Coordinates of C-alpha atoms and ligand atoms in Angstrom, one line a residue:
M1 CA 115.9 55.7 42.9
S2 CA 118.1 53.2 41.9
F3 CA 115.5 50.6 40.4
Q4 CA 114.6 53.5 37.7
S5 CA 118.3 54.6 37.0
Q6 CA 120.3 51.6 37.3
G7 CA 117.5 49.3 36.0
Y8 CA 117.7 47.0 38.9
L9 CA 117.4 46.6 42.3
V10 CA 118.5 44.5 44.9
L11 CA 117.1 43.5 48.3
E12 CA 118.6 42.3 51.1
S13 CA 117.0 39.4 53.2
F14 CA 113.7 39.9 51.7
T15 CA 113.0 36.5 52.1
S16 CA 113.3 34.6 55.5
P17 CA 116.0 31.6 56.1
E18 CA 112.8 29.5 56.8
E19 CA 111.2 30.3 53.1
I20 CA 114.5 29.6 51.9
N21 CA 114.6 26.6 53.0
A22 CA 111.3 25.2 52.6
M23 CA 111.5 25.7 49.1
R24 CA 114.7 23.9 48.5
K25 CA 113.3 21.4 50.2
R26 CA 110.6 21.3 48.8
M27 CA 112.6 21.2 45.3
D28 CA 114.6 18.0 46.9
Q29 CA 111.5 16.3 47.0
L30 CA 110.1 16.8 43.4
L31 CA 113.3 16.2 41.4
D32 CA 113.7 12.9 43.8
E33 CA 110.1 11.9 42.5
F34 CA 110.9 12.7 39.2
D35 CA 111.3 9.7 36.6
C36 CA 114.6 11.1 34.2
S37 CA 113.8 7.7 32.2
S38 CA 110.0 9.4 30.9
T39 CA 111.3 12.8 29.3
S40 CA 114.7 14.3 28.0
S41 CA 115.0 18.2 26.9
I42 CA 118.1 19.7 27.1
F43 CA 117.6 23.1 27.9
S44 CA 120.3 25.5 26.1
T45 CA 119.3 29.0 25.3
K46 CA 122.7 29.5 23.3
N47 CA 122.1 26.9 20.1
Q48 CA 118.1 27.1 21.0
K49 CA 117.8 23.3 20.2
H50 CA 114.7 23.1 22.8
T51 CA 113.1 25.3 20.0
T52 CA 110.8 22.8 18.2
D53 CA 110.2 20.3 21.3
N54 CA 107.1 20.6 22.8
Y55 CA 108.0 19.8 26.0
F56 CA 109.1 23.3 25.9
Y57 CA 105.9 25.1 25.1
E58 CA 103.6 22.5 26.9
S59 CA 105.9 23.6 30.0
A60 CA 103.9 27.1 30.4
E61 CA 101.5 25.7 32.3
K62 CA 103.6 22.4 34.3
V63 CA 106.3 21.8 36.7
S64 CA 108.4 20.1 33.4
F65 CA 112.6 19.5 33.9
F66 CA 115.4 20.4 31.3
F67 CA 118.8 19.2 31.7
E68 CA 122.3 20.7 31.3
E69 CA 123.3 20.6 28.0
K70 CA 126.7 19.3 29.7
A71 CA 125.0 16.9 31.7
F72 CA 125.4 14.1 29.2
D73 CA 128.3 12.3 28.2
E74 CA 129.1 11.0 24.2
D75 CA 126.6 7.8 24.5
G76 CA 123.8 9.9 25.8
N77 CA 123.7 8.9 29.6
L78 CA 124.3 11.2 32.7
K79 CA 127.1 11.4 34.0
Q80 CA 126.4 12.4 37.0
P81 CA 123.0 12.1 39.2
K82 CA 120.0 13.4 38.3
Q83 CA 119.8 16.0 41.4
L84 CA 122.9 17.3 39.9
S85 CA 122.4 16.9 35.9
I86 CA 119.2 19.5 36.0
N87 CA 119.7 23.2 34.8
K88 CA 115.8 24.7 35.9
V89 CA 112.3 23.4 36.3
G90 CA 109.6 25.7 34.9
H91 CA 107.6 27.2 33.6
A92 CA 104.4 27.1 36.7
L93 CA 105.9 26.3 40.1
H94 CA 104.4 29.4 41.2
E95 CA 101.3 27.7 40.5
I96 CA 101.0 24.3 41.0
D97 CA 103.3 24.1 43.9
L98 CA 102.2 24.8 46.9
V99 CA 105.2 25.5 48.7
F100 CA 106.1 28.1 45.5
K101 CA 102.7 29.1 45.6
K102 CA 103.2 31.3 48.6
F103 CA 106.3 32.5 48.2
T104 CA 104.8 33.9 44.7
F105 CA 101.5 35.1 45.9
S106 CA 102.4 37.0 49.7
E107 CA 101.8 40.2 50.4
E108 CA 105.5 41.6 50.0
L109 CA 105.7 40.2 46.7
S110 CA 102.3 42.1 46.1
S111 CA 103.2 45.2 47.9
L112 CA 106.5 45.3 45.6
L113 CA 104.7 44.9 42.4
K114 CA 102.1 48.0 44.0
S115 CA 105.5 50.2 44.5
L116 CA 105.8 48.9 40.8
D117 CA 102.3 50.4 39.7
Y118 CA 101.2 47.6 38.2
K119 CA 97.2 47.2 38.4
R120 CA 96.3 43.4 37.6
P121 CA 99.6 41.3 37.5
V122 CA 100.1 38.2 36.9
I123 CA 103.5 36.1 36.7
I124 CA 103.5 34.3 33.8
Q125 CA 106.7 32.1 34.3
S126 CA 108.7 30.5 37.4
M127 CA 111.8 29.0 37.0
Y128 CA 113.8 27.0 39.4
I129 CA 117.3 27.2 38.0
F130 CA 120.2 24.8 39.2
K131 CA 123.6 26.7 38.0
Q132 CA 124.9 22.8 38.7
P133 CA 128.5 23.3 40.1
G134 CA 130.9 22.5 36.7
I135 CA 128.3 21.8 34.1
G136 CA 126.0 25.0 35.1
G137 CA 125.1 26.6 31.4
E138 CA 125.6 30.1 31.0
V139 CA 122.9 32.4 30.2
V140 CA 123.6 34.8 26.8
P141 CA 123.0 38.5 27.3
H142 CA 119.5 39.4 26.9
Q143 CA 116.0 41.1 28.1
D144 CA 113.5 39.7 29.2
N145 CA 110.8 41.2 27.4
S146 CA 112.0 40.2 24.3
F147 CA 110.6 36.7 25.6
L148 CA 107.6 38.1 27.2
Y149 CA 106.3 40.6 25.4
T150 CA 103.3 43.2 26.6
E151 CA 102.3 46.4 23.8
P152 CA 103.6 48.3 25.7
T153 CA 106.0 46.1 27.6
T154 CA 105.2 45.6 31.6
C155 CA 107.3 42.7 32.3
T156 CA 109.6 42.6 35.8
G157 CA 112.1 39.9 36.1
L158 CA 112.1 39.0 40.5
W159 CA 115.0 36.6 40.7
L160 CA 115.7 35.1 44.4
A161 CA 119.0 34.0 45.8
L162 CA 118.2 30.4 47.7
E163 CA 121.9 30.2 47.7
D164 CA 125.0 32.9 47.9
A165 CA 125.5 34.0 44.2
T166 CA 129.0 34.8 43.5
I167 CA 131.1 35.7 40.3
L168 CA 132.6 32.3 40.5
N169 CA 129.5 29.9 41.1
G170 CA 128.1 32.2 38.4
C171 CA 125.7 35.2 39.7
L172 CA 124.1 37.4 37.5
W173 CA 125.5 40.1 35.4
A174 CA 124.0 43.5 34.2
I175 CA 124.6 46.7 32.5
P176 CA 123.4 49.5 34.8
G177 CA 121.4 51.8 33.1
S178 CA 120.9 49.5 30.0
H179 CA 117.1 49.3 30.1
K180 CA 117.2 53.1 28.9
G181 CA 117.6 52.1 25.1
G182 CA 114.4 50.3 25.1
L183 CA 113.7 46.6 23.9
V184 CA 116.6 45.5 21.3
R185 CA 114.4 42.3 19.6
R186 CA 111.8 39.5 20.7
F187 CA 111.3 36.1 20.8
I188 CA 108.8 34.8 18.1
R189 CA 106.8 31.6 18.3
D190 CA 105.0 31.0 14.6
E191 CA 104.3 27.5 12.1
E192 CA 108.4 27.2 11.9
G193 CA 109.1 27.4 16.1
V194 CA 110.9 29.6 18.1
H195 CA 113.5 32.4 17.0
F196 CA 114.2 36.0 17.4
D197 CA 113.0 38.9 14.9
R198 CA 116.7 40.5 15.1
P199 CA 120.3 39.3 15.3
F200 CA 122.1 39.1 18.5
P201 CA 123.3 42.6 19.4
S202 CA 127.0 42.3 20.3
Y203 CA 127.9 43.8 24.0
E204 CA 130.8 44.9 25.6
E205 CA 132.3 42.8 28.3
K206 CA 133.9 45.5 30.7
D207 CA 130.3 47.3 30.7
F208 CA 128.4 44.5 32.7
V209 CA 128.8 44.3 36.5
P210 CA 128.6 41.4 38.3
L211 CA 125.4 41.3 41.4
E212 CA 126.8 39.2 44.1
V213 CA 123.7 38.7 46.8
K214 CA 123.3 36.8 49.7
A215 CA 120.2 34.0 49.5
G216 CA 117.2 35.2 50.3
S217 CA 118.0 39.0 48.3
L218 CA 115.4 39.5 45.6
V219 CA 117.1 41.1 42.6
V220 CA 114.4 42.8 40.8
I221 CA 115.0 43.1 37.1
H222 CA 113.6 45.7 34.2
G223 CA 112.1 43.8 31.8
D224 CA 114.7 46.2 29.3
L225 CA 117.8 45.6 31.3
I226 CA 120.8 43.7 29.5
H227 CA 121.7 40.7 31.8
Q228 CA 123.6 37.6 31.6
S229 CA 125.1 34.5 34.0
F230 CA 128.3 32.8 33.0
E231 CA 128.9 29.2 33.7
N232 CA 129.6 27.6 36.7
Q233 CA 132.8 26.1 36.6
S234 CA 133.4 26.3 40.4
S235 CA 132.2 23.2 42.9
K236 CA 129.3 24.8 44.2
S237 CA 125.6 25.4 43.2
R238 CA 124.1 28.3 42.3
H239 CA 120.1 27.9 43.4
A240 CA 117.6 30.6 42.6
Y241 CA 113.7 31.0 41.7
S242 CA 113.0 33.2 38.9
F243 CA 109.7 34.8 38.2
H244 CA 108.0 37.1 35.8
A245 CA 105.7 39.8 36.2
I246 CA 102.9 41.0 33.7
D247 CA 100.4 43.7 33.8
T248 CA 97.0 42.7 32.5
V249 CA 95.7 46.1 32.5
G250 CA 96.5 48.9 29.9
C251 CA 98.7 46.3 27.9
K252 CA 98.1 43.9 25.8
W253 CA 99.7 39.9 25.9
A254 CA 101.7 39.3 22.4
P255 CA 99.7 36.4 21.0
D256 CA 103.2 35.1 18.9
N257 CA 104.8 34.8 21.9
W258 CA 106.2 31.6 23.2
I259 CA 103.6 30.9 25.8
R260 CA 100.1 30.0 24.8
R261 CA 97.6 29.3 28.2
K262 CA 94.6 27.5 27.8
V263 CA 94.2 29.1 30.9
D264 CA 94.4 32.7 32.1
P265 CA 96.9 33.2 35.2
E266 CA 95.6 34.6 38.2
P267 CA 96.0 38.0 39.0
L268 CA 98.2 38.8 42.1
Y269 CA 95.6 41.3 42.9
V270 CA 93.3 43.7 41.4
S271 CA 93.8 47.4 42.0
Ligands
AKG1 O1 119.8 32.8 36.8 C1 120.1 32.8 35.2 O2 121.6 33.1 35.4 C2 119.8 33.8 34.7 C3 118.1 34.5 35.1 C4 117.6 35.1 33.9 O3 117.9 35.6 33.1 C5 116.0 35.5 34.3 O4 116.0 34.9 35.1 O5 116.0 36.6 34.0
FE2_2 FE1 116.3 37.1 31.9

């Protein structure tokens, strides 16, 4: 099976056009309702500017909005409408918003996690990622287990394309088989904020393959797979709904992860 050997799997037409539409429409509404002036937290995985930002920590149990780094001019004003300025919305859409909850807690998703041998899975975070035209920021190479660590590791990324993802608009790239090398480093939260416990390893660009997928495809990502995406320099957005499962039986959630929940998440099922 290619998931075991490559560390990822593309499930084409996992989601119907109607479901995709419902999620996109719902996000349109959430954006319209979002009052830009009340918050501004720029999300960047490159410079970790958000690290000391409580807005980021509290987003673990909320629906919060993070701007693209390149959304602002020198005076700090948005260069384009808010709808084209948001990098992502996270990290509890799957709990709080009924449209996203319905998809996340679907039978299809539970069956998939059962086939991956999850005993009592929870979705520990979700993100609506926009990859905006022209300014959609890069996501540097990483492993999801770094951010959502259990002992032993149990994280799986679930990445649903809400639009066609291509090389031009900033699709995912991954190093096939890289999950076999194990976890390279962790993202730790302590009194000073968040930081990685080891330096950024360098990767060879030639080892990455593009994961170009159609809207409705679900990409299943092993928690140790090295993956990334480049800046979107095209005129087309690349929306995706990305969420992460961990198990809660046979492993322990690390207390020094960035997510520190007040309320434990509900399991998708218990087996
Ligand atoms: O959507 C992207 O560009 C990256 C997303 C990602 O790394 C993830 O969902 O784990
Ligand atoms: Fe990731």
